[in-house]
């Protein structure tokens, strides 16, 4: 197939020649350097390369070109070479365009012109892009195939796990022709559902999530017994700690029991995160953060549940549910919070069969033409309402309080008001759910007028409360009455340090009642429940870990 190409697109001839010269000097012996003077010309070049069976490793496009700007070109180029890495060339005044490119075409990098000397400002970026392309290749990988039932909770759990971990898969109903063919090929009957067929053709009948994770190539076992830093929880705080821990040279392990990204990873759109004026999905933000952590050699484990934490001298040891253990000098607890169960008649038996906790984005297309109800009044509920309004006939947001103003960001309230098929009902709550095999109706109590009504409902998404996942900690660290971990100044009562504290200093700001064990993000008492603050606390925790290790 010959050398892979590096394509540059710039309408300024002198700049185009300079780019090509710099690229040939560094990469000409390994890659074919191809130039184009416009987006249209570049697309013709890409079509010709596609017909010849050639590969494209990197595409660099100038933003300010006539007729077709760099972002518009990259959007169309992605259809031809979806696995090529993408970079936008901008002038100093075009950083807004760079941010737009990140949002619109998921650009991998942007380069500010001029970049003299290229050894400092061009080649390191290109080296990183080419390494990433070589690591992933440019050929589409075979997808995992899942055969299941639409209203089966185990089938939903597997689909949701794969989707949240950004693992490509194809889903077939057990009653569809392809689903039946896969069952026959596996010599399996309906009792084998859900059936997972791996990329290499192995058939897994009713597998555990951990078995699915291994089949998908996700890491489930630590690479060593001892680390500098272990982070428990893969939400924004945990990912922030992993990126900073790895980038600062700490041997870092991130442990996540479900899916990296946490609740934020399920968000269809985060619009108030710094640097993304057009918003970014939780999945995109999670994917970028995970790639950053990988870049800095931080290990990530999925489907491993931590059930115990103890001190062994200077070591901090974590115990897994299967009895395995792993230790570190320091631990950051970033386990976030869980949605509280909806305690209404019939709900528990229909969970996964029409009743879902969190956004469950995999169910979006299946909601087409149905009535969707969402319980909750915080940002996550508002974002879900906007997402499902694209598919559902009608979305009704049920809020227990008098209004949304006390719990939801202003920009979301304004957006909800502008969508015709979204209705917000305050002082309402679900008191019952009915259905045979799957959800068919719910009973809603309206406290404004003291009435109850049963309404048809195909899908119910629940976003209520925030319970910390800290029961497994027992008495290891001090927690407040709701289970949130106390840290720093909150541990000092009347100027006294917590019982058992063995250091000649007060606890650091994010440090728990045990030296070397820190808490970050939503699980920490008195924290601000926002994605940006969680990321910041994760980074801050690593700085404090360094202070702890240096003592």
Short mmCIF file of C-alpha atoms in Angstrom, two decimals:
data_model
loop_
_atom_site.label_atom_id
_atom_site.label_comp_id
_atom_site.label_asym_id
_atom_site.label_seq_id
_atom_site.Cartn_x
_atom_site.Cartn_y
_atom_site.Cartn_z
CA UNK A 1 0.00 0.00 0.00
CA UNK A 2 3.06 2.27 0.11
CA UNK A 3 3.77 5.12 2.46
CA UNK A 4 0.92 6.71 4.38
CA UNK A 5 0.25 10.36 3.54
CA UNK A 6 0.42 13.54 5.54
CA UNK A 7 -1.91 16.04 3.84
CA UNK A 8 -1.61 19.82 4.24
CA UNK A 9 -4.23 22.29 3.00
CA UNK A 10 -3.45 26.03 2.81
CA UNK A 11 -4.47 28.62 0.21
CA UNK A 12 -1.34 30.76 0.80
CA UNK A 13 1.34 29.38 -1.58
CA UNK A 14 4.30 30.57 0.52
CA UNK A 15 2.86 29.11 3.69
CA UNK A 16 1.98 25.87 1.91
CA UNK A 17 5.56 25.50 0.65
CA UNK A 18 6.96 26.22 4.11
CA UNK A 19 4.74 23.60 5.73
CA UNK A 20 5.68 20.98 3.15
CA UNK A 21 9.38 21.83 3.53
CA UNK A 22 9.28 21.41 7.31
CA UNK A 23 7.33 18.16 7.05
CA UNK A 24 9.65 16.63 4.40
CA UNK A 25 12.70 17.49 6.49
CA UNK A 26 11.40 15.46 9.42
CA UNK A 27 9.03 12.85 7.96
CA UNK A 28 9.81 12.60 4.25
CA UNK A 29 11.64 9.29 4.58
CA UNK A 30 8.61 7.61 6.22
CA UNK A 31 5.53 9.45 4.92
CA UNK A 32 4.33 10.88 1.64
CA UNK A 33 3.84 14.65 2.01
CA UNK A 34 0.86 15.86 -0.05
CA UNK A 35 -0.14 19.53 -0.59
CA UNK A 36 -3.43 21.12 -1.62
CA UNK A 37 -4.34 24.79 -2.06
CA UNK A 38 -8.05 24.56 -1.19
CA UNK A 39 -10.56 22.39 0.57
CA UNK A 40 -12.12 21.26 -2.72
CA UNK A 41 -8.74 20.31 -4.17
CA UNK A 42 -7.83 18.46 -0.98
CA UNK A 43 -11.06 16.43 -1.14
CA UNK A 44 -10.25 15.41 -4.70
CA UNK A 45 -6.79 14.31 -3.53
CA UNK A 46 -8.33 12.28 -0.71
CA UNK A 47 -10.80 10.60 -3.08
CA UNK A 48 -7.95 9.60 -5.36
CA UNK A 49 -5.95 8.23 -2.43
CA UNK A 50 -9.01 6.29 -1.29
CA UNK A 51 -9.47 4.72 -4.73
CA UNK A 52 -5.81 3.69 -4.80
CA UNK A 53 -6.10 2.05 -1.40
CA UNK A 54 -3.65 4.50 0.15
CA UNK A 55 -3.64 5.51 3.79
CA UNK A 56 -3.76 8.98 5.33
CA UNK A 57 -2.15 9.42 8.72
CA UNK A 58 -2.61 13.16 9.43
CA UNK A 59 -4.55 16.02 7.85
CA UNK A 60 -3.53 19.64 8.58
CA UNK A 61 -5.95 22.30 7.33
CA UNK A 62 -5.77 26.08 7.52
CA UNK A 63 -8.90 27.60 9.00
CA UNK A 64 -9.26 30.82 6.98
CA UNK A 65 -9.62 29.60 3.39
CA UNK A 66 -12.18 30.95 0.89
CA UNK A 67 -15.18 28.87 -0.27
CA UNK A 68 -14.49 26.07 2.26
CA UNK A 69 -12.77 26.78 5.58
CA UNK A 70 -10.65 24.26 7.44
CA UNK A 71 -13.44 23.02 9.71
CA UNK A 72 -15.79 22.45 6.78
CA UNK A 73 -13.05 20.56 4.95
CA UNK A 74 -12.26 18.33 7.93
CA UNK A 75 -15.96 17.52 8.35
CA UNK A 76 -16.11 16.11 4.81
CA UNK A 77 -12.64 14.56 4.97
CA UNK A 78 -13.65 12.50 8.01
CA UNK A 79 -16.10 10.58 5.82
CA UNK A 80 -13.23 9.44 3.59
CA UNK A 81 -10.55 8.79 6.21
CA UNK A 82 -12.25 8.66 9.62
CA UNK A 83 -9.16 7.36 11.41
CA UNK A 84 -6.72 10.01 10.16
CA UNK A 85 -5.62 12.44 12.85
CA UNK A 86 -6.79 16.02 12.36
CA UNK A 87 -5.11 19.36 13.13
CA UNK A 88 -6.29 22.91 12.41
CA UNK A 89 -3.85 25.65 11.46
CA UNK A 90 -4.78 29.04 12.90
CA UNK A 91 -3.38 32.52 13.27
CA UNK A 92 -3.08 33.96 16.76
CA UNK A 93 -6.45 35.68 16.43
CA UNK A 94 -8.21 32.44 15.48
CA UNK A 95 -8.25 30.59 18.79
CA UNK A 96 -12.06 30.79 18.77
CA UNK A 97 -11.99 28.81 15.55
CA UNK A 98 -9.76 26.24 17.20
CA UNK A 99 -12.26 25.78 20.01
CA UNK A 100 -15.06 25.45 17.45
CA UNK A 101 -13.05 22.78 15.64
CA UNK A 102 -12.69 20.78 18.84
CA UNK A 103 -16.43 20.84 19.29
CA UNK A 104 -17.55 20.31 15.68
CA UNK A 105 -15.02 17.86 14.20
CA UNK A 106 -13.29 16.58 17.36
CA UNK A 107 -10.00 17.96 16.06
CA UNK A 108 -6.99 16.37 17.72
CA UNK A 109 -4.87 19.52 17.88
CA UNK A 110 -4.56 23.05 16.61
CA UNK A 111 -1.34 24.76 15.60
CA UNK A 112 -0.72 28.48 15.82
CA UNK A 113 1.17 30.00 12.88
CA UNK A 114 4.03 30.74 12.63
CA UNK A 115 5.70 27.88 14.49
CA UNK A 116 9.35 28.77 14.28
CA UNK A 117 11.34 26.82 15.35
CA UNK A 118 9.51 23.68 14.15
CA UNK A 119 11.64 21.50 16.47
CA UNK A 120 9.77 23.04 19.41
CA UNK A 121 6.37 24.06 18.04
CA UNK A 122 5.56 21.69 15.16
CA UNK A 123 7.38 18.37 15.37
CA UNK A 124 6.34 17.41 18.92
CA UNK A 125 2.68 17.84 17.93
CA UNK A 126 3.09 15.84 14.70
CA UNK A 127 5.04 13.13 16.54
CA UNK A 128 2.16 12.75 19.00
CA UNK A 129 -0.46 12.62 16.22
CA UNK A 130 1.50 10.05 14.24
CA UNK A 131 2.11 7.90 17.33
CA UNK A 132 -1.62 7.94 18.04
CA UNK A 133 -2.45 7.02 14.43
CA UNK A 134 0.07 4.18 14.42
CA UNK A 135 -1.29 2.86 17.72
CA UNK A 136 -4.89 2.68 16.52
CA UNK A 137 -4.31 2.00 12.85
CA UNK A 138 -6.55 3.18 10.06
CA UNK A 139 -8.58 0.04 9.50
CA UNK A 140 -11.97 -0.37 11.06
CA UNK A 141 -11.93 -2.95 13.83
CA UNK A 142 -14.62 -5.66 13.88
CA UNK A 143 -17.38 -4.75 16.29
CA UNK A 144 -18.61 -6.82 19.18
CA UNK A 145 -22.12 -8.12 18.50
CA UNK A 146 -24.78 -8.38 21.18
CA UNK A 147 -27.97 -10.40 20.89
CA UNK A 148 -30.61 -9.54 23.45
CA UNK A 149 -34.21 -8.71 24.27
CA UNK A 150 -35.46 -5.14 24.16
CA UNK A 151 -36.98 -5.24 27.64
CA UNK A 152 -34.32 -7.43 29.29
CA UNK A 153 -32.36 -5.79 32.12
CA UNK A 154 -29.26 -8.00 31.55
CA UNK A 155 -29.30 -7.09 27.85
CA UNK A 156 -29.57 -3.40 28.72
CA UNK A 157 -26.73 -3.63 31.26
CA UNK A 158 -24.34 -5.04 28.65
CA UNK A 159 -25.32 -2.50 25.98
CA UNK A 160 -25.07 0.34 28.49
CA UNK A 161 -21.67 -0.87 29.72
CA UNK A 162 -20.24 -1.04 26.19
CA UNK A 163 -21.69 2.34 25.22
CA UNK A 164 -20.44 4.11 28.34
CA UNK A 165 -16.97 2.64 27.86
CA UNK A 166 -16.99 3.78 24.19
CA UNK A 167 -16.62 0.22 22.89
CA UNK A 168 -18.10 -0.15 19.36
CA UNK A 169 -20.77 -2.82 19.18
CA UNK A 170 -23.78 -3.86 17.13
CA UNK A 171 -27.02 -4.90 18.76
CA UNK A 172 -29.54 -7.39 17.37
CA UNK A 173 -32.84 -8.43 18.86
CA UNK A 174 -33.15 -12.16 19.53
CA UNK A 175 -36.27 -12.16 17.32
CA UNK A 176 -34.52 -10.43 14.38
CA UNK A 177 -33.10 -12.51 11.48
CA UNK A 178 -29.47 -11.65 12.24
CA UNK A 179 -30.03 -12.25 15.95
CA UNK A 180 -31.48 -15.70 15.22
CA UNK A 181 -28.57 -16.49 12.88
CA UNK A 182 -26.03 -15.58 15.57
CA UNK A 183 -27.84 -17.76 18.12
CA UNK A 184 -27.92 -20.66 15.67
CA UNK A 185 -24.22 -20.23 14.86
CA UNK A 186 -23.44 -20.33 18.57
CA UNK A 187 -25.68 -23.40 18.93
CA UNK A 188 -27.58 -21.52 21.60
CA UNK A 189 -31.24 -21.08 22.38
CA UNK A 190 -33.26 -18.23 23.90
CA UNK A 191 -31.92 -19.12 27.33
CA UNK A 192 -28.44 -17.95 26.18
CA UNK A 193 -29.57 -14.33 25.81
CA UNK A 194 -27.88 -11.96 26.20
CA UNK A 195 -25.30 -13.43 23.86
CA UNK A 196 -22.07 -11.55 23.17
CA UNK A 197 -20.05 -12.48 20.08
CA UNK A 198 -16.52 -11.11 20.28
CA UNK A 199 -14.56 -9.61 17.42
CA UNK A 200 -12.63 -12.89 17.04
CA UNK A 201 -15.82 -14.96 16.87
CA UNK A 202 -16.12 -16.31 20.42
CA UNK A 203 -19.67 -16.57 21.78
CA UNK A 204 -20.30 -15.65 25.43
CA UNK A 205 -23.69 -16.69 26.83
CA UNK A 206 -25.10 -14.51 29.61
CA UNK A 207 -21.63 -13.12 30.42
CA UNK A 208 -20.77 -11.01 33.43
CA UNK A 209 -19.80 -7.40 32.80
CA UNK A 210 -16.22 -8.26 33.70
CA UNK A 211 -16.17 -11.01 31.06
CA UNK A 212 -17.50 -8.50 28.52
CA UNK A 213 -14.80 -6.02 29.56
CA UNK A 214 -12.05 -8.58 28.99
CA UNK A 215 -13.55 -9.57 25.62
CA UNK A 216 -13.58 -5.89 24.61
CA UNK A 217 -9.91 -5.51 25.47
CA UNK A 218 -10.45 -3.34 28.54
CA UNK A 219 -7.92 -3.75 31.33
CA UNK A 220 -9.29 -5.48 34.44
CA UNK A 221 -6.09 -6.46 36.28
CA UNK A 222 -3.37 -4.18 37.69
CA UNK A 223 0.05 -4.38 36.11
CA UNK A 224 1.88 -4.26 39.43
CA UNK A 225 1.28 -4.82 43.14
CA UNK A 226 2.40 -1.41 44.38
CA UNK A 227 1.92 2.13 43.05
CA UNK A 228 2.75 5.66 44.07
CA UNK A 229 -0.91 6.65 43.72
CA UNK A 230 -4.18 4.75 43.41
CA UNK A 231 -7.37 6.59 42.48
CA UNK A 232 -10.73 4.97 43.22
CA UNK A 233 -13.42 6.25 40.85
CA UNK A 234 -13.19 7.28 37.21
CA UNK A 235 -15.42 10.37 37.07
CA UNK A 236 -14.09 13.88 36.35
CA UNK A 237 -12.25 14.08 39.69
CA UNK A 238 -10.63 10.68 39.24
CA UNK A 239 -9.67 11.38 35.64
CA UNK A 240 -8.25 14.76 36.61
CA UNK A 241 -6.12 13.08 39.29
CA UNK A 242 -5.00 10.34 36.86
CA UNK A 243 -3.88 12.85 34.23
CA UNK A 244 -1.94 14.98 36.70
CA UNK A 245 -0.54 11.99 38.60
CA UNK A 246 0.71 10.35 35.42
CA UNK A 247 2.02 13.57 33.92
CA UNK A 248 4.05 14.28 37.06
CA UNK A 249 5.78 10.92 37.03
CA UNK A 250 3.79 9.07 39.68
CA UNK A 251 3.09 5.39 39.05
CA UNK A 252 -0.68 5.83 38.91
CA UNK A 253 -3.59 3.38 38.87
CA UNK A 254 -7.22 4.40 38.29
CA UNK A 255 -9.88 1.90 39.39
CA UNK A 256 -13.47 2.20 38.10
CA UNK A 257 -16.20 -0.32 38.90
CA UNK A 258 -18.52 0.57 35.99
CA UNK A 259 -17.49 3.03 33.30
CA UNK A 260 -14.91 5.78 33.16
CA UNK A 261 -16.61 9.18 33.12
CA UNK A 262 -19.07 8.58 35.95
CA UNK A 263 -22.35 10.47 35.83
CA UNK A 264 -20.74 13.26 33.81
CA UNK A 265 -19.87 10.71 31.13
CA UNK A 266 -23.59 10.04 30.63
CA UNK A 267 -24.40 13.69 29.98
CA UNK A 268 -25.62 14.36 26.46
CA UNK A 269 -24.30 17.93 26.53
CA UNK A 270 -22.21 19.97 29.00
CA UNK A 271 -22.39 23.60 27.98
CA UNK A 272 -20.85 25.44 30.94
CA UNK A 273 -17.46 23.70 30.97
CA UNK A 274 -14.62 26.15 30.45
CA UNK A 275 -13.21 26.20 26.92
CA UNK A 276 -16.18 24.62 25.13
CA UNK A 277 -18.56 27.45 24.24
CA UNK A 278 -20.61 25.19 21.96
CA UNK A 279 -20.79 22.46 24.58
CA UNK A 280 -19.31 18.99 24.67
CA UNK A 281 -20.88 15.64 25.37
CA UNK A 282 -19.89 13.72 28.47
CA UNK A 283 -18.67 10.87 26.27
CA UNK A 284 -16.36 13.18 24.29
CA UNK A 285 -14.96 14.77 27.43
CA UNK A 286 -14.42 11.33 28.98
CA UNK A 287 -12.71 9.96 25.88
CA UNK A 288 -10.27 12.87 25.73
CA UNK A 289 -9.49 12.64 29.44
CA UNK A 290 -8.93 8.89 29.21
CA UNK A 291 -6.62 9.36 26.22
CA UNK A 292 -4.66 11.95 28.20
CA UNK A 293 -4.33 9.56 31.14
CA UNK A 294 -3.13 6.81 28.78
CA UNK A 295 -0.65 9.22 27.22
CA UNK A 296 0.95 9.76 30.63
CA UNK A 297 1.07 6.01 31.38
CA UNK A 298 -1.65 6.02 34.05
CA UNK A 299 -3.23 2.55 34.20
CA UNK A 300 -7.01 2.23 34.14
CA UNK A 301 -8.96 -0.77 35.44
CA UNK A 302 -12.66 -1.28 34.76
CA UNK A 303 -15.22 -3.59 36.38
CA UNK A 304 -13.17 -3.88 39.56
CA UNK A 305 -15.08 -3.07 42.74
CA UNK A 306 -13.12 -1.94 45.78
CA UNK A 307 -14.64 -3.19 49.05
CA UNK A 308 -12.00 -2.36 51.65
CA UNK A 309 -9.22 0.07 52.55
CA UNK A 310 -6.64 -0.31 55.31
CA UNK A 311 -3.28 1.08 56.37
CA UNK A 312 -0.23 -1.19 56.37
CA UNK A 313 2.48 0.99 57.86
CA UNK A 314 3.29 3.57 55.20
CA UNK A 315 1.25 1.68 52.58
CA UNK A 316 -2.44 2.10 51.85
CA UNK A 317 -4.00 -1.19 50.71
CA UNK A 318 -7.22 -1.64 48.75
CA UNK A 319 -9.16 -4.91 48.66
CA UNK A 320 -11.22 -5.98 45.64
CA UNK A 321 -14.53 -7.81 45.82
CA UNK A 322 -12.84 -10.98 44.51
CA UNK A 323 -10.29 -10.91 47.33
CA UNK A 324 -7.40 -9.42 45.36
CA UNK A 325 -5.39 -6.53 46.76
CA UNK A 326 -3.25 -3.66 45.52
CA UNK A 327 -1.28 -1.07 47.52
CA UNK A 328 0.14 2.42 47.14
CA UNK A 329 1.86 5.19 49.01
CA UNK A 330 -1.25 7.38 48.64
CA UNK A 331 -4.91 6.99 47.69
CA UNK A 332 -7.40 9.46 46.21
CA UNK A 333 -11.06 8.58 46.78
CA UNK A 334 -13.11 9.96 43.88
CA UNK A 335 -16.09 7.61 43.89
CA UNK A 336 -18.67 10.33 43.25
CA UNK A 337 -22.32 9.84 44.04
CA UNK A 338 -25.12 7.55 42.89
CA UNK A 339 -28.70 8.35 42.02
CA UNK A 340 -31.05 7.40 44.84
CA UNK A 341 -33.54 4.63 44.03
CA UNK A 342 -37.08 5.77 43.33
CA UNK A 343 -39.12 4.25 46.15
CA UNK A 344 -42.48 3.86 44.44
CA UNK A 345 -44.66 0.80 43.97
CA UNK A 346 -43.61 -1.34 41.02
CA UNK A 347 -40.46 0.60 40.11
CA UNK A 348 -37.88 -1.91 41.35
CA UNK A 349 -39.30 -4.74 39.25
CA UNK A 350 -39.24 -2.65 36.07
CA UNK A 351 -35.69 -1.30 36.40
CA UNK A 352 -33.91 -1.93 33.11
CA UNK A 353 -37.26 -2.67 31.44
CA UNK A 354 -38.44 0.88 30.90
CA UNK A 355 -37.21 2.39 34.17
CA UNK A 356 -33.63 3.65 34.03
CA UNK A 357 -31.30 5.56 36.35
CA UNK A 358 -29.31 8.21 34.57
CA UNK A 359 -29.47 9.19 30.94
CA UNK A 360 -29.17 5.69 29.36
CA UNK A 361 -28.39 7.27 25.99
CA UNK A 362 -28.54 3.84 24.32
CA UNK A 363 -32.33 4.06 24.66
CA UNK A 364 -32.65 7.33 22.73
CA UNK A 365 -33.63 5.94 19.31
CA UNK A 366 -35.98 3.40 20.90
CA UNK A 367 -37.95 6.30 22.44
CA UNK A 368 -39.11 7.51 19.03
CA UNK A 369 -42.78 8.41 19.08
CA UNK A 370 -43.26 7.58 22.78
CA UNK A 371 -44.01 9.62 25.91
CA UNK A 372 -40.93 9.92 28.12
CA UNK A 373 -41.00 11.02 31.75
CA UNK A 374 -37.95 12.28 33.64
CA UNK A 375 -37.83 12.56 37.43
CA UNK A 376 -35.49 15.22 38.82
CA UNK A 377 -34.80 18.94 38.78
CA UNK A 378 -31.02 19.27 38.55
CA UNK A 379 -28.79 19.83 35.52
CA UNK A 380 -28.49 16.15 34.68
CA UNK A 381 -32.27 15.87 34.39
CA UNK A 382 -32.48 18.98 32.22
CA UNK A 383 -29.76 17.74 29.88
CA UNK A 384 -31.54 14.40 29.58
CA UNK A 385 -34.83 16.13 28.75
CA UNK A 386 -33.17 18.01 25.89
CA UNK A 387 -31.55 14.82 24.61
CA UNK A 388 -34.68 12.67 24.65
CA UNK A 389 -36.80 15.46 23.13
CA UNK A 390 -35.01 14.73 19.83
CA UNK A 391 -36.65 11.29 19.73
CA UNK A 392 -39.75 11.22 21.93
CA UNK A 393 -43.19 12.51 21.05
CA UNK A 394 -43.28 14.29 24.37
CA UNK A 395 -40.94 14.66 27.35
CA UNK A 396 -42.35 15.54 30.76
CA UNK A 397 -40.02 16.67 33.51
CA UNK A 398 -41.43 15.91 36.97
CA UNK A 399 -39.97 18.14 39.67
CA UNK A 400 -40.79 17.73 43.34
CA UNK A 401 -39.93 21.35 44.21
CA UNK A 402 -41.80 24.55 43.45
CA UNK A 403 -39.53 25.53 40.56
CA UNK A 404 -36.34 24.68 38.70
CA UNK A 405 -34.48 27.84 39.71
CA UNK A 406 -33.12 26.43 42.97
CA UNK A 407 -31.54 23.33 41.42
CA UNK A 408 -30.88 23.90 37.69
CA UNK A 409 -28.58 26.28 35.80
CA UNK A 410 -30.27 29.26 34.22
CA UNK A 411 -29.09 28.45 30.68
CA UNK A 412 -30.73 25.00 30.87
CA UNK A 413 -34.01 26.42 32.14
CA UNK A 414 -34.06 28.81 29.19
CA UNK A 415 -33.34 26.01 26.70
CA UNK A 416 -36.08 23.78 28.13
CA UNK A 417 -38.59 26.59 27.74
CA UNK A 418 -37.78 26.86 24.03
CA UNK A 419 -38.45 23.19 23.15
CA UNK A 420 -42.08 22.62 22.22
CA UNK A 421 -42.32 18.95 23.17
CA UNK A 422 -40.89 19.42 26.70
CA UNK A 423 -43.26 20.06 29.59
CA UNK A 424 -42.10 20.91 33.12
CA UNK A 425 -44.45 19.95 35.96
CA UNK A 426 -43.51 21.15 39.44
CA UNK A 427 -44.60 19.73 42.81
CA UNK A 428 -45.14 16.35 41.17
CA UNK A 429 -43.68 12.94 41.94
CA UNK A 430 -44.06 9.36 40.76
CA UNK A 431 -45.80 7.12 43.30
CA UNK A 432 -46.26 3.98 41.20
CA UNK A 433 -45.23 2.16 38.03
CA UNK A 434 -47.16 -0.50 36.13
CA UNK A 435 -46.45 -2.88 33.27
CA UNK A 436 -46.27 -6.52 32.25
CA UNK A 437 -42.72 -7.36 31.22
CA UNK A 438 -41.90 -3.70 30.68
CA UNK A 439 -43.05 -0.25 31.80
CA UNK A 440 -46.42 0.79 30.41
CA UNK A 441 -47.77 3.42 32.82
CA UNK A 442 -46.87 5.49 35.89
CA UNK A 443 -48.95 7.11 38.62
CA UNK A 444 -48.14 10.75 39.26
CA UNK A 445 -49.11 12.63 42.41
CA UNK A 446 -49.64 16.37 41.93
CA UNK A 447 -49.35 18.03 45.34
CA UNK A 448 -50.51 21.40 43.97
CA UNK A 449 -54.07 20.16 43.67
CA UNK A 450 -53.84 16.95 45.68
CA UNK A 451 -54.64 14.62 42.77
CA UNK A 452 -53.21 11.38 41.43
CA UNK A 453 -53.34 10.30 37.81
CA UNK A 454 -52.15 7.23 35.93
CA UNK A 455 -50.66 8.06 32.53
CA UNK A 456 -49.20 5.97 29.71
CA UNK A 457 -45.42 5.91 29.86
CA UNK A 458 -42.94 3.84 27.89
CA UNK A 459 -39.76 5.20 29.45
CA UNK A 460 -38.98 6.67 32.87
CA UNK A 461 -35.55 8.13 33.61
CA UNK A 462 -34.68 8.89 37.23
CA UNK A 463 -32.27 11.62 38.39
CA UNK A 464 -32.97 12.09 42.10
CA UNK A 465 -30.65 12.74 45.00
CA UNK A 466 -26.98 12.13 45.43
CA UNK A 467 -25.78 9.32 47.67
CA UNK A 468 -22.03 8.82 48.15
CA UNK A 469 -20.58 5.38 47.50
CA UNK A 470 -18.72 5.13 50.80
CA UNK A 471 -20.31 2.30 52.82
CA UNK A 472 -17.34 0.08 51.97
CA UNK A 473 -15.03 2.43 53.88
CA UNK A 474 -16.57 1.50 57.25
CA UNK A 475 -14.71 3.34 60.03
CA UNK A 476 -11.47 3.77 58.06
CA UNK A 477 -12.01 7.50 57.46
CA UNK A 478 -14.37 9.99 59.07
CA UNK A 479 -17.58 10.69 57.15
CA UNK A 480 -20.50 13.02 57.83
CA UNK A 481 -24.01 11.85 58.67
CA UNK A 482 -24.83 11.43 54.94
CA UNK A 483 -21.70 9.42 54.19
CA UNK A 484 -19.62 12.16 52.53
CA UNK A 485 -15.91 12.11 53.42
CA UNK A 486 -14.68 14.87 55.74
CA UNK A 487 -11.40 16.48 54.73
CA UNK A 488 -9.00 19.22 55.73
CA UNK A 489 -10.42 21.99 57.94
CA UNK A 490 -13.68 20.05 58.43
CA UNK A 491 -11.71 17.52 60.49
CA UNK A 492 -10.59 20.08 63.06
CA UNK A 493 -13.06 20.28 65.93
CA UNK A 494 -12.28 23.02 68.43
CA UNK A 495 -8.82 23.22 66.94
CA UNK A 496 -8.20 19.54 67.69
CA UNK A 497 -7.00 17.14 65.05
CA UNK A 498 -8.95 13.93 64.39
CA UNK A 499 -8.46 10.97 66.70
CA UNK A 500 -5.58 8.75 65.64
CA UNK A 501 -3.90 11.48 63.57
CA UNK A 502 -0.14 10.74 63.80
CA UNK A 503 1.40 13.70 61.97
CA UNK A 504 2.82 16.90 63.40
CA UNK A 505 0.66 18.99 61.09
CA UNK A 506 -2.97 19.61 60.32
CA UNK A 507 -4.60 17.55 57.54
CA UNK A 508 -4.09 19.00 54.07
CA UNK A 509 -7.14 20.59 52.46
CA UNK A 510 -8.34 17.45 50.64
CA UNK A 511 -6.81 14.95 53.06
CA UNK A 512 -9.05 12.62 55.06
CA UNK A 513 -8.70 11.63 58.72
CA UNK A 514 -6.01 9.14 57.65
CA UNK A 515 -2.76 10.67 56.34
CA UNK A 516 -2.15 9.81 52.71
CA UNK A 517 -5.82 9.17 51.91
CA UNK A 518 -7.42 12.05 50.03
CA UNK A 519 -10.95 12.74 48.70
CA UNK A 520 -11.86 14.73 45.58
CA UNK A 521 -15.05 15.61 43.77
CA UNK A 522 -18.65 14.90 44.72
CA UNK A 523 -17.78 12.29 47.37
CA UNK A 524 -16.09 14.94 49.52
CA UNK A 525 -18.18 16.74 52.13
CA UNK A 526 -18.89 20.38 51.27
CA UNK A 527 -17.70 19.99 47.65
CA UNK A 528 -19.22 21.95 44.78
CA UNK A 529 -21.15 19.53 42.59
CA UNK A 530 -19.85 20.66 39.21
CA UNK A 531 -17.67 18.96 36.58
CA UNK A 532 -15.10 21.77 36.51
CA UNK A 533 -14.66 21.82 40.29
CA UNK A 534 -14.31 18.02 40.37
CA UNK A 535 -11.53 18.14 37.76
CA UNK A 536 -9.85 20.91 39.75
CA UNK A 537 -10.02 18.94 42.98
CA UNK A 538 -8.52 15.91 41.24
CA UNK A 539 -5.57 18.02 40.11
CA UNK A 540 -5.26 19.64 43.54
CA UNK A 541 -5.27 16.24 45.23
CA UNK A 542 -2.19 15.22 43.25
CA UNK A 543 -0.37 18.38 44.33
CA UNK A 544 -1.18 17.49 47.94
CA UNK A 545 -0.09 13.89 47.38
CA UNK A 546 3.33 15.25 46.38
CA UNK A 547 3.49 17.25 49.62
CA UNK A 548 2.53 14.14 51.57
CA UNK A 549 5.18 11.99 49.85
CA UNK A 550 7.88 14.60 50.38
CA UNK A 551 7.23 14.88 54.12
#
